[in-house]
């Protein structure tokens, strides 16, 4: 209701302003908009659908709106046909206000709460930053969805993809969120609560113990240095990055800067934010990934059409190349900020050489314009490509000649190579980082990168999956970039093994026929080498 009232007030305001500035007859156009808001049939249909289908209000509203538009477009009456643009206009306004209203709820919780929802978008989750949400559980989603990734950055327990959690939990219930095992327990017995309290204490102590490694180097027993960096979504995450002893940022998901706001951040605003991060992390490097919009990350202020397959659609570098105005502003901001620390730049979703060249072409234009204006920037700034599309992984020998580094984005690489939507809980069992096809692709990327003399990192969630650390190390990965809280665990494993051991483990893993075989083998090796780190498998 709040969103409707807010929308009505906005339209009344516009109507008044236009009538004053352009005359009454122009202002009357907005009377038609007001009629759409007051249409009781539309509102009743939305309410009854939410009750019946238990879907989010934004989703249902959009669905009902689409149905209305279809009905109007099939009408013979020209006047009614013309009302489609009114419905569209008002619909987008209400949707924007609906999203805003939800942001407010999550950002302004009065007491510490566990949020249980059908779905939370990455932008919903971003509003929880350091607020009163102490955990969440959702019906839909996968473990590498951006919502789940955000939970790690927020350092709160979360379980996504439970399918029916909203049906089983009532407000006021006591619930345990066991993020390690992906379990939620509703109204647990006193015995279970006690067991979990002592498990929580154990984990807190274990983390403290791991933090003692904070200032020690991440080197193998035989002296190979491995770079351990962190992934961040917002500048505030830098505190946690430093607290966990990361030696830089291997992935700064800059798109979060564009979320939950009504406008696009301009060059100056971005320059200030990136400069702050650069100064705080100095002398450590920061890899800024350019805008990776799309997939499961949407921006309400951009008119991006809905797609059947958003992960295969107009996203990331594809969007940026189509909107050089937005892309160039970001590139200029990054370049300008590069004088305040060690910045590197990285393009998401590169699928072929033409795309990489086009992106580099726009980067050159941005550099040229800065030189012309005598604005300083790091002329030697490193430029890298995320390798997260199988086609790019298979031509890394070609791509390596035109970049300074690769960073493997396993979240997308796995979903594209195994054809498993990363946010779909129904097929989550098929999402296997240990799948032999994935291991072969990773091996190929690292080998091709090294042959061309460039470094290869990994910033997908697999880099923080401790059961895979020994294998990745053995494959020769140069940098692991993961959520700050996971860094001490990876460091502990790196410091417990020799490269010779790791190479043998990788070789054996590559010879196994299924993902399950690899997983069992890798867990066994982890247990042998670092016994207290292995996670018990169900
Ligand atoms: C990835 O795809 O692995 C990645 C790190 O990018 P994102 O999760 O933001 O898609
Ligand atoms: Mg990705």
Coordinates of N, CA and C in Angstrom, one line a residue, residues 143-350:
X143 N 24.0 -21.8 -4.1 CA 25.1 -21.3 -3.2 C 26.1 -20.3 -3.8
X144 N 26.1 -20.2 -5.1 CA 26.9 -19.2 -5.7 C 26.1 -18.0 -6.3
X145 N 24.8 -18.0 -5.8 CA 24.0 -16.8 -6.2 C 24.6 -15.6 -5.5
X146 N 24.4 -14.4 -6.0 CA 25.1 -13.2 -5.4 C 24.5 -13.0 -4.0
X147 N 23.3 -13.5 -3.8 CA 22.7 -13.3 -2.4 C 23.5 -14.1 -1.4
X148 N 23.8 -15.4 -1.8 CA 24.6 -16.2 -0.9 C 26.0 -15.6 -0.7
X149 N 26.6 -15.1 -1.8 CA 27.9 -14.6 -1.7 C 27.9 -13.3 -0.8
X150 N 26.9 -12.5 -0.9 CA 26.8 -11.3 0.0 C 26.7 -11.7 1.4
X151 N 26.0 -12.9 1.7 CA 25.9 -13.3 3.2 C 27.3 -13.5 3.7
X152 N 28.2 -14.0 2.9 CA 29.6 -14.3 3.4 C 30.3 -12.9 3.7
X153 N 30.1 -12.0 2.8 CA 30.7 -10.6 3.0 C 30.1 -10.0 4.3
X154 N 28.8 -10.2 4.5 CA 28.2 -9.6 5.7 C 28.6 -10.4 7.0
X155 N 29.2 -11.6 6.7 CA 29.6 -12.5 7.8 C 28.4 -12.9 8.7
X156 N 27.4 -13.2 8.0 CA 26.2 -13.7 8.7 C 25.8 -15.1 8.1
X157 N 25.3 -16.0 9.0 CA 24.9 -17.3 8.5 C 23.7 -17.2 7.6
X158 N 23.7 -18.0 6.5 CA 22.6 -18.0 5.6 C 22.4 -19.3 4.9
X159 N 21.2 -19.7 4.6 CA 21.0 -20.9 3.8 C 20.0 -20.5 2.8
X160 N 20.3 -20.8 1.5 CA 19.4 -20.4 0.4 C 18.9 -21.7 -0.3
X161 N 17.8 -21.6 -1.0 CA 17.3 -22.7 -1.8 C 16.7 -23.8 -1.0
X162 N 16.0 -23.5 0.1 CA 15.4 -24.5 1.0 C 14.0 -24.9 0.5
X163 N 13.5 -24.3 -0.6 CA 12.2 -24.6 -1.3 C 11.0 -24.2 -0.5
X164 N 10.9 -24.6 0.8 CA 9.6 -24.5 1.5 C 9.7 -23.7 2.9
X165 N 10.9 -23.1 3.1 CA 11.1 -22.5 4.4 C 10.0 -21.5 4.8
X166 N 9.6 -20.7 3.8 CA 8.6 -19.7 4.1 C 7.2 -20.3 4.6
X167 N 7.0 -21.5 4.1 CA 5.7 -22.2 4.5 C 5.8 -22.7 6.0
X168 N 7.0 -23.0 6.4 CA 7.2 -23.8 7.6 C 7.6 -22.9 8.8
X169 N 7.9 -21.6 8.6 CA 8.4 -20.8 9.7 C 7.3 -19.7 9.9
X170 N 7.1 -19.4 11.2 CA 6.1 -18.3 11.6 C 7.0 -17.2 12.2
X171 N 6.5 -16.0 12.1 CA 7.2 -14.9 12.8 C 7.3 -15.3 14.3
X172 N 8.4 -15.0 14.9 CA 8.6 -15.3 16.3 C 9.1 -16.7 16.7
X173 N 9.2 -17.6 15.7 CA 9.8 -18.9 15.9 C 11.3 -18.7 16.2
X174 N 11.8 -19.7 17.0 CA 13.3 -19.7 17.2 C 13.9 -20.6 16.1
X175 N 14.9 -20.1 15.4 CA 15.5 -20.9 14.4 C 17.0 -20.9 14.4
X176 N 17.6 -22.1 14.1 CA 19.0 -22.2 14.0 C 19.4 -22.2 12.5
X177 N 20.3 -21.3 12.1 CA 20.8 -21.3 10.7 C 22.2 -21.9 10.7
X178 N 22.3 -23.1 10.2 CA 23.6 -23.7 10.1 C 24.1 -23.6 8.7
X179 N 24.8 -22.5 8.5 CA 25.3 -22.2 7.1 C 26.4 -23.2 6.6
X180 N 27.1 -23.8 7.6 CA 28.2 -24.7 7.2 C 27.6 -25.9 6.5
X181 N 26.5 -26.5 7.0 CA 25.9 -27.7 6.5 C 24.7 -27.4 5.6
X182 N 24.3 -26.1 5.5 CA 23.1 -25.8 4.8 C 21.8 -26.3 5.4
X183 N 21.7 -26.2 6.7 CA 20.5 -26.7 7.4 C 19.9 -25.6 8.2
X184 N 18.5 -25.6 8.3 CA 17.8 -24.7 9.2 C 17.0 -25.6 10.1
X185 N 17.1 -25.3 11.4 CA 16.3 -26.1 12.4 C 15.2 -25.1 13.0
X186 N 13.9 -25.5 12.9 CA 12.9 -24.6 13.4 C 12.5 -25.1 14.8
X187 N 12.4 -24.2 15.7 CA 12.0 -24.4 17.1 C 12.8 -25.7 17.7
X188 N 14.1 -25.6 17.7 CA 14.9 -26.7 18.2 C 14.7 -27.0 19.6
X189 N 15.0 -28.3 20.0 CA 14.9 -28.7 21.4 C 16.1 -28.0 22.2
X190 N 15.9 -28.0 23.5 CA 17.0 -27.4 24.4 C 18.3 -28.1 24.1
X191 N 18.3 -29.4 23.9 CA 19.5 -30.2 23.7 C 20.2 -29.7 22.4
X192 N 19.4 -29.5 21.3 CA 20.0 -29.1 20.0 C 20.5 -27.7 20.2
X193 N 19.8 -26.8 20.9 CA 20.3 -25.4 21.1 C 21.7 -25.5 21.8
X194 N 21.8 -26.3 22.8 CA 23.0 -26.5 23.5 C 24.2 -27.0 22.6
X195 N 23.8 -27.9 21.8 CA 24.8 -28.5 20.9 C 25.4 -27.4 19.9
X196 N 24.4 -26.6 19.4 CA 24.8 -25.5 18.5 C 25.6 -24.4 19.2
X197 N 25.2 -24.2 20.4 CA 25.9 -23.1 21.2 C 27.4 -23.5 21.3
X198 N 27.6 -24.8 21.7 CA 29.0 -25.2 21.9 C 29.7 -25.3 20.5
X199 N 29.0 -25.6 19.4 CA 29.6 -25.6 18.1 C 30.0 -24.2 17.7
X200 N 29.1 -23.2 18.0 CA 29.4 -21.9 17.7 C 30.7 -21.4 18.4
X201 N 30.8 -21.8 19.7 CA 32.0 -21.4 20.5 C 33.2 -22.0 19.8
X202 N 33.1 -23.3 19.4 CA 34.2 -23.9 18.8 C 34.7 -23.2 17.6
X203 N 33.7 -22.8 16.8 CA 34.0 -22.1 15.5 C 34.7 -20.8 15.8
X204 N 34.1 -20.0 16.8 CA 34.7 -18.7 17.1 C 36.2 -18.9 17.5
X205 N 36.4 -19.9 18.4 CA 37.8 -20.2 18.8 C 38.7 -20.6 17.7
X206 N 38.2 -21.4 16.8 CA 38.9 -21.9 15.7 C 39.3 -20.7 14.8
X207 N 38.4 -19.8 14.6 CA 38.7 -18.6 13.8 C 39.7 -17.7 14.4
X208 N 39.6 -17.6 15.7 CA 40.6 -16.8 16.5 C 42.0 -17.4 16.3
X209 N 42.0 -18.7 16.4 CA 43.3 -19.5 16.3 C 43.9 -19.3 14.9
X210 N 43.0 -19.3 13.8 CA 43.4 -19.1 12.5 C 44.0 -17.7 12.2
X211 N 43.3 -16.8 13.0 CA 43.8 -15.3 12.8 C 45.2 -15.1 13.3
X212 N 45.7 -16.0 14.1 CA 47.1 -15.9 14.5 C 48.0 -16.0 13.3
X213 N 47.5 -16.5 12.1 CA 48.3 -16.6 10.9 C 48.4 -15.3 10.1
X214 N 47.6 -14.3 10.6 CA 47.3 -13.1 9.9 C 48.5 -12.4 9.3
X215 N 49.6 -12.3 10.1 CA 50.8 -11.6 9.6 C 51.9 -12.6 9.0
X216 N 51.5 -13.8 8.9 CA 52.5 -14.8 8.3 C 52.3 -14.9 6.8
X217 N 53.4 -15.1 6.1 CA 53.2 -15.2 4.6 C 52.4 -16.4 4.2
X218 N 51.8 -16.3 3.0 CA 51.1 -17.5 2.5 C 52.1 -18.2 1.5
X219 N 52.9 -19.0 2.1 CA 53.9 -19.8 1.3 C 53.7 -21.2 1.6
X220 N 54.0 -22.1 0.6 CA 54.0 -23.5 0.8 C 55.2 -23.9 1.6
X221 N 55.2 -25.2 2.1 CA 56.4 -25.6 2.9 C 57.7 -25.5 2.2
X222 N 57.6 -25.6 0.9 CA 58.8 -25.5 0.1 C 59.0 -24.1 -0.5
X223 N 58.3 -23.2 0.0 CA 58.6 -21.8 -0.4 C 57.9 -21.1 -1.6
X224 N 56.9 -21.8 -2.1 CA 56.2 -21.1 -3.2 C 55.1 -20.1 -2.6
X225 N 55.3 -18.9 -3.1 CA 54.4 -17.8 -2.6 C 53.1 -17.9 -3.4
X226 N 52.0 -17.8 -2.6 CA 50.7 -17.8 -3.3 C 50.0 -16.5 -2.8
X227 N 49.5 -15.8 -3.7 CA 48.8 -14.5 -3.4 C 47.4 -14.7 -2.8
X228 N 47.1 -14.2 -1.6 CA 45.8 -14.4 -1.1 C 45.1 -13.1 -1.0
X229 N 44.0 -12.9 -1.8 CA 43.3 -11.7 -1.8 C 41.9 -11.9 -1.5
X230 N 41.1 -10.8 -1.3 CA 39.7 -10.9 -0.9 C 38.8 -10.3 -2.0
X231 N 37.6 -10.8 -1.9 CA 36.5 -10.3 -2.8 C 35.7 -9.3 -1.9
X232 N 35.4 -8.1 -2.5 CA 34.5 -7.2 -1.8 C 33.3 -6.7 -2.7
X233 N 32.3 -6.3 -2.0 CA 31.2 -5.7 -2.8 C 31.0 -4.2 -2.6
X234 N 31.3 -3.8 -1.4 CA 31.2 -2.3 -1.1 C 32.5 -1.9 -0.3
X235 N 32.8 -0.6 -0.4 CA 34.0 -0.1 0.2 C 34.1 -0.4 1.7
X236 N 33.0 -0.5 2.4 CA 33.1 -0.8 3.9 C 33.7 -2.2 4.2
X237 N 33.7 -3.1 3.2 CA 34.2 -4.4 3.4 C 35.8 -4.4 3.6
X238 N 36.4 -3.3 3.3 CA 37.9 -3.2 3.4 C 38.3 -3.5 4.8
X239 N 37.6 -3.1 5.8 CA 38.0 -3.3 7.2 C 38.2 -4.8 7.4
X240 N 37.2 -5.6 7.0 CA 37.3 -7.0 7.2 C 38.5 -7.6 6.3
X241 N 38.7 -7.1 5.2 CA 39.8 -7.5 4.3 C 41.1 -7.4 5.1
X242 N 41.3 -6.2 5.7 CA 42.6 -6.0 6.4 C 42.6 -6.9 7.7
X243 N 41.5 -7.0 8.4 CA 41.4 -7.7 9.6 C 41.8 -9.2 9.4
X244 N 41.5 -9.7 8.2 CA 41.8 -11.1 7.9 C 43.1 -11.4 7.2
X245 N 43.9 -10.3 7.1 CA 45.2 -10.5 6.6 C 45.3 -10.7 5.1
X246 N 44.4 -10.2 4.3 CA 44.5 -10.4 2.8 C 45.6 -9.5 2.3
X247 N 46.2 -9.9 1.2 CA 47.2 -9.1 0.6 C 46.7 -8.3 -0.6
X248 N 45.5 -8.0 -0.6 CA 44.9 -7.2 -1.6 C 43.5 -7.6 -1.9
X249 N 42.9 -7.0 -2.9 CA 41.5 -7.3 -3.3 C 41.6 -7.9 -4.7
X250 N 41.2 -9.1 -4.9 CA 41.2 -9.8 -6.2 C 40.0 -9.6 -7.0
X251 N 38.9 -9.1 -6.3 CA 37.7 -8.8 -7.0 C 36.9 -7.8 -6.3
X252 N 36.7 -6.6 -6.9 CA 35.8 -5.6 -6.3 C 34.6 -5.6 -7.2
X253 N 33.5 -6.0 -6.7 CA 32.3 -6.1 -7.6 C 31.7 -4.7 -7.6
X254 N 32.1 -3.9 -8.6 CA 31.7 -2.5 -8.5 C 30.2 -2.2 -8.8
X255 N 29.5 -3.2 -9.3 CA 28.1 -3.0 -9.6 C 27.3 -2.7 -8.4
X256 N 27.8 -3.1 -7.2 CA 27.0 -2.8 -6.0 C 26.9 -1.3 -5.8
X257 N 27.9 -0.6 -6.3 CA 27.9 0.9 -6.2 C 26.7 1.5 -7.0
X258 N 26.2 0.8 -8.0 CA 25.1 1.3 -8.8 C 23.8 0.9 -8.3
X259 N 23.8 0.0 -7.2 CA 22.5 -0.6 -6.8 C 21.8 0.3 -5.7
X260 N 20.5 0.1 -5.5 CA 19.8 0.7 -4.5 C 19.9 2.2 -4.5
X261 N 19.8 2.8 -5.7 CA 19.8 4.2 -5.8 C 19.0 4.6 -7.1
X262 N 18.6 5.9 -7.1 CA 17.7 6.2 -8.2 C 18.5 6.7 -9.5
X263 N 19.8 7.0 -9.3 CA 20.6 7.5 -10.5 C 21.8 6.6 -10.7
X264 N 22.5 6.9 -11.8 CA 23.7 6.2 -12.1 C 24.9 7.0 -11.4
X265 N 25.8 6.4 -10.7 CA 26.8 7.3 -10.1 C 27.7 7.9 -11.2
X266 N 28.0 9.2 -11.0 CA 28.8 9.8 -12.1 C 30.3 9.5 -11.9
X267 N 31.1 10.0 -12.8 CA 32.5 9.8 -12.8 C 33.1 10.2 -11.5
X268 N 32.8 11.4 -11.0 CA 33.4 12.0 -9.8 C 33.1 11.2 -8.6
X269 N 31.8 10.8 -8.5 CA 31.4 10.0 -7.3 C 32.2 8.6 -7.3
X270 N 32.3 8.0 -8.4 CA 33.0 6.8 -8.5 C 34.5 7.0 -8.2
X271 N 35.0 8.1 -8.8 CA 36.4 8.4 -8.5 C 36.7 8.4 -7.0
X272 N 35.8 9.1 -6.3 CA 36.0 9.3 -4.9 C 36.0 7.9 -4.1
X273 N 35.0 7.1 -4.5 CA 34.9 5.8 -3.8 C 36.1 4.9 -4.1
X274 N 36.5 4.8 -5.4 CA 37.6 4.0 -5.7 C 38.9 4.5 -5.1
X275 N 39.0 5.8 -5.0 CA 40.2 6.4 -4.4 C 40.3 6.0 -2.9
X276 N 39.2 6.1 -2.3 CA 39.2 5.7 -0.8 C 39.6 4.3 -0.6
X277 N 39.1 3.4 -1.4 CA 39.5 2.0 -1.3 C 41.0 1.8 -1.6
X278 N 41.4 2.5 -2.7 CA 42.9 2.4 -3.1 C 43.8 2.9 -2.0
X279 N 43.4 4.0 -1.3 CA 44.3 4.6 -0.3 C 44.3 3.6 0.9
X280 N 43.1 3.1 1.3 CA 43.0 2.2 2.5 C 43.8 0.9 2.3
X281 N 43.9 0.4 1.0 CA 44.5 -0.9 0.8 C 46.0 -0.7 0.4
X282 N 46.5 0.5 0.2 CA 47.8 0.8 -0.3 C 48.8 0.1 0.7
X283 N 49.9 -0.6 0.3 CA 50.4 -0.7 -1.1 C 49.8 -2.0 -1.8
X284 N 48.8 -2.6 -1.2 CA 48.3 -3.8 -1.8 C 47.4 -3.5 -3.0
X285 N 47.4 -4.5 -4.0 CA 46.7 -4.2 -5.2 C 45.2 -4.5 -5.1
X286 N 44.4 -3.8 -5.9 CA 43.0 -4.0 -6.0 C 42.6 -4.2 -7.4
X287 N 41.9 -5.3 -7.6 CA 41.3 -5.6 -9.0 C 39.9 -5.1 -9.0
X288 N 39.7 -4.0 -9.8 CA 38.3 -3.5 -9.9 C 37.7 -4.1 -11.1
X289 N 36.6 -4.8 -10.9 CA 35.9 -5.4 -12.0 C 34.9 -4.4 -12.5
X290 N 34.9 -4.1 -13.8 CA 34.0 -3.1 -14.4 C 32.6 -3.7 -14.3
X291 N 31.6 -2.8 -14.3 CA 30.2 -3.1 -14.1 C 29.7 -4.4 -14.7
X292 N 29.3 -5.3 -13.8 CA 28.8 -6.6 -14.2 C 27.3 -6.7 -13.9
X293 N 26.6 -5.9 -14.6 CA 25.1 -5.8 -14.5 C 24.5 -7.0 -15.2
X294 N 23.3 -7.5 -14.7 CA 22.6 -8.5 -15.3 C 22.7 -9.9 -14.6
X295 N 22.2 -10.9 -15.2 CA 22.2 -12.2 -14.5 C 21.2 -12.2 -13.4
X296 N 21.7 -12.1 -12.1 CA 20.8 -11.9 -11.0 C 21.0 -10.6 -10.4
X297 N 21.7 -9.7 -11.0 CA 21.9 -8.3 -10.5 C 21.3 -7.3 -11.4
X298 N 20.3 -6.6 -10.9 CA 19.6 -5.7 -11.7 C 19.6 -4.3 -11.1
X299 N 19.6 -3.3 -11.9 CA 19.6 -1.9 -11.4 C 18.2 -1.3 -11.8
X300 N 17.5 -0.8 -10.7 CA 16.2 -0.3 -11.0 C 16.2 0.9 -11.9
X301 N 17.3 1.7 -11.8 CA 17.3 3.0 -12.6 C 17.6 2.8 -14.1
X302 N 18.0 1.6 -14.5 CA 18.2 1.4 -15.9 C 17.1 0.6 -16.5
X303 N 16.7 1.0 -17.7 CA 15.6 0.3 -18.4 C 16.2 -0.9 -19.1
X304 N 16.5 -1.9 -18.4 CA 17.0 -3.1 -19.1 C 15.8 -4.1 -19.3
X305 N 15.5 -4.4 -20.5 CA 14.3 -5.3 -20.7 C 14.4 -6.6 -20.1
X306 N 13.3 -7.2 -19.6 CA 13.3 -8.5 -19.0 C 13.7 -9.5 -20.1
X307 N 14.5 -10.6 -19.7 CA 14.9 -11.5 -20.7 C 14.5 -12.9 -20.2
X308 N 14.4 -13.9 -21.2 CA 14.1 -15.3 -20.8 C 15.2 -15.9 -20.1
X309 N 16.5 -15.6 -20.5 CA 17.7 -16.2 -20.0 C 18.7 -15.1 -19.6
X310 N 18.4 -14.4 -18.5 CA 19.3 -13.3 -18.2 C 20.7 -13.6 -18.0
X311 N 21.1 -14.8 -17.6 CA 22.5 -15.1 -17.4 C 23.2 -15.3 -18.8
X312 N 22.4 -15.5 -19.8 CA 22.9 -15.7 -21.2 C 22.6 -14.4 -22.0
X313 N 22.2 -13.4 -21.4 CA 21.7 -12.3 -22.1 C 22.6 -11.0 -22.1
X314 N 21.9 -9.9 -22.0 CA 22.5 -8.6 -22.2 C 23.2 -8.2 -20.9
X315 N 24.3 -8.8 -20.5 CA 24.9 -8.6 -19.2 C 26.4 -8.2 -19.3
X316 N 26.9 -7.7 -18.2 CA 28.3 -7.4 -18.0 C 28.9 -6.6 -19.2
X317 N 30.0 -7.2 -19.8 CA 30.7 -6.4 -20.8 C 29.8 -6.1 -22.0
X318 N 28.9 -7.0 -22.3 CA 28.0 -6.8 -23.4 C 27.1 -5.5 -23.2
X319 N 26.7 -5.4 -22.0 CA 25.9 -4.2 -21.7 C 26.8 -2.9 -21.8
X320 N 28.0 -3.0 -21.2 CA 28.9 -1.9 -21.2 C 29.4 -1.5 -22.6
X321 N 29.6 -2.4 -23.5 CA 30.0 -2.1 -24.9 C 28.8 -1.4 -25.6
X322 N 27.6 -1.7 -25.2 CA 26.4 -1.1 -25.8 C 26.1 0.3 -25.2
X323 N 26.7 0.5 -24.0 CA 26.5 1.8 -23.4 C 27.8 2.5 -23.0
X324 N 28.6 2.9 -24.1 CA 29.9 3.4 -23.8 C 29.9 4.6 -22.9
X325 N 28.8 5.3 -22.9 CA 28.7 6.5 -22.0 C 28.9 6.1 -20.5
X326 N 28.2 5.0 -20.1 CA 28.3 4.5 -18.7 C 29.7 3.9 -18.5
X327 N 30.1 3.1 -19.5 CA 31.4 2.4 -19.4 C 32.5 3.3 -19.3
X328 N 32.5 4.3 -20.2 CA 33.7 5.3 -20.2 C 33.8 6.1 -18.9
X329 N 32.6 6.4 -18.4 CA 32.6 7.2 -17.1 C 33.3 6.3 -16.0
X330 N 33.0 5.0 -16.0 CA 33.6 4.2 -15.0 C 35.1 4.0 -15.2
X331 N 35.5 3.8 -16.5 CA 36.9 3.6 -16.8 C 37.7 4.9 -16.4
X332 N 37.1 6.0 -16.8 CA 37.8 7.3 -16.4 C 38.0 7.4 -14.9
X333 N 36.9 7.0 -14.1 CA 37.0 7.1 -12.7 C 38.1 6.2 -12.1
X334 N 38.1 4.9 -12.7 CA 39.1 4.0 -12.2 C 40.5 4.5 -12.5
X335 N 40.7 5.0 -13.8 CA 42.0 5.5 -14.2 C 42.5 6.6 -13.3
X336 N 41.5 7.6 -13.0 CA 41.9 8.7 -12.2 C 42.3 8.3 -10.8
X337 N 41.5 7.2 -10.2 CA 41.8 6.8 -8.9 C 43.1 6.0 -8.8
X338 N 43.6 5.6 -10.0 CA 44.8 4.7 -10.0 C 46.1 5.4 -9.4
X339 N 46.0 6.7 -9.3 CA 47.2 7.4 -8.8 C 47.2 7.3 -7.2
X340 N 46.2 6.9 -6.6 CA 46.1 6.8 -5.2 C 46.5 5.4 -4.6
X341 N 46.8 4.5 -5.4 CA 47.1 3.2 -4.9 C 47.5 2.3 -6.1
X342 N 47.4 1.0 -5.8 CA 47.7 0.0 -6.9 C 46.4 -0.6 -7.5
X343 N 45.9 0.0 -8.5 CA 44.7 -0.5 -9.1 C 44.9 -1.3 -10.3
X344 N 44.1 -2.3 -10.5 CA 44.1 -3.1 -11.7 C 42.7 -3.1 -12.2
X345 N 42.5 -3.4 -13.5 CA 41.2 -3.3 -14.1 C 40.8 -4.6 -14.7
X346 N 39.6 -5.0 -14.6 CA 39.3 -6.3 -15.1 C 37.9 -6.3 -15.8
X347 N 37.7 -6.9 -17.0 CA 36.5 -7.0 -17.6 C 35.7 -8.3 -17.3
X348 N 34.4 -8.2 -17.0 CA 33.7 -9.5 -16.8 C 33.1 -10.1 -18.1
X349 N 32.9 -11.4 -18.1 CA 32.1 -12.0 -19.2 C 32.7 -11.9 -20.6
X350 N 34.0 -11.8 -20.7 CA 34.6 -11.8 -22.0 C 34.4 -13.2 -22.6

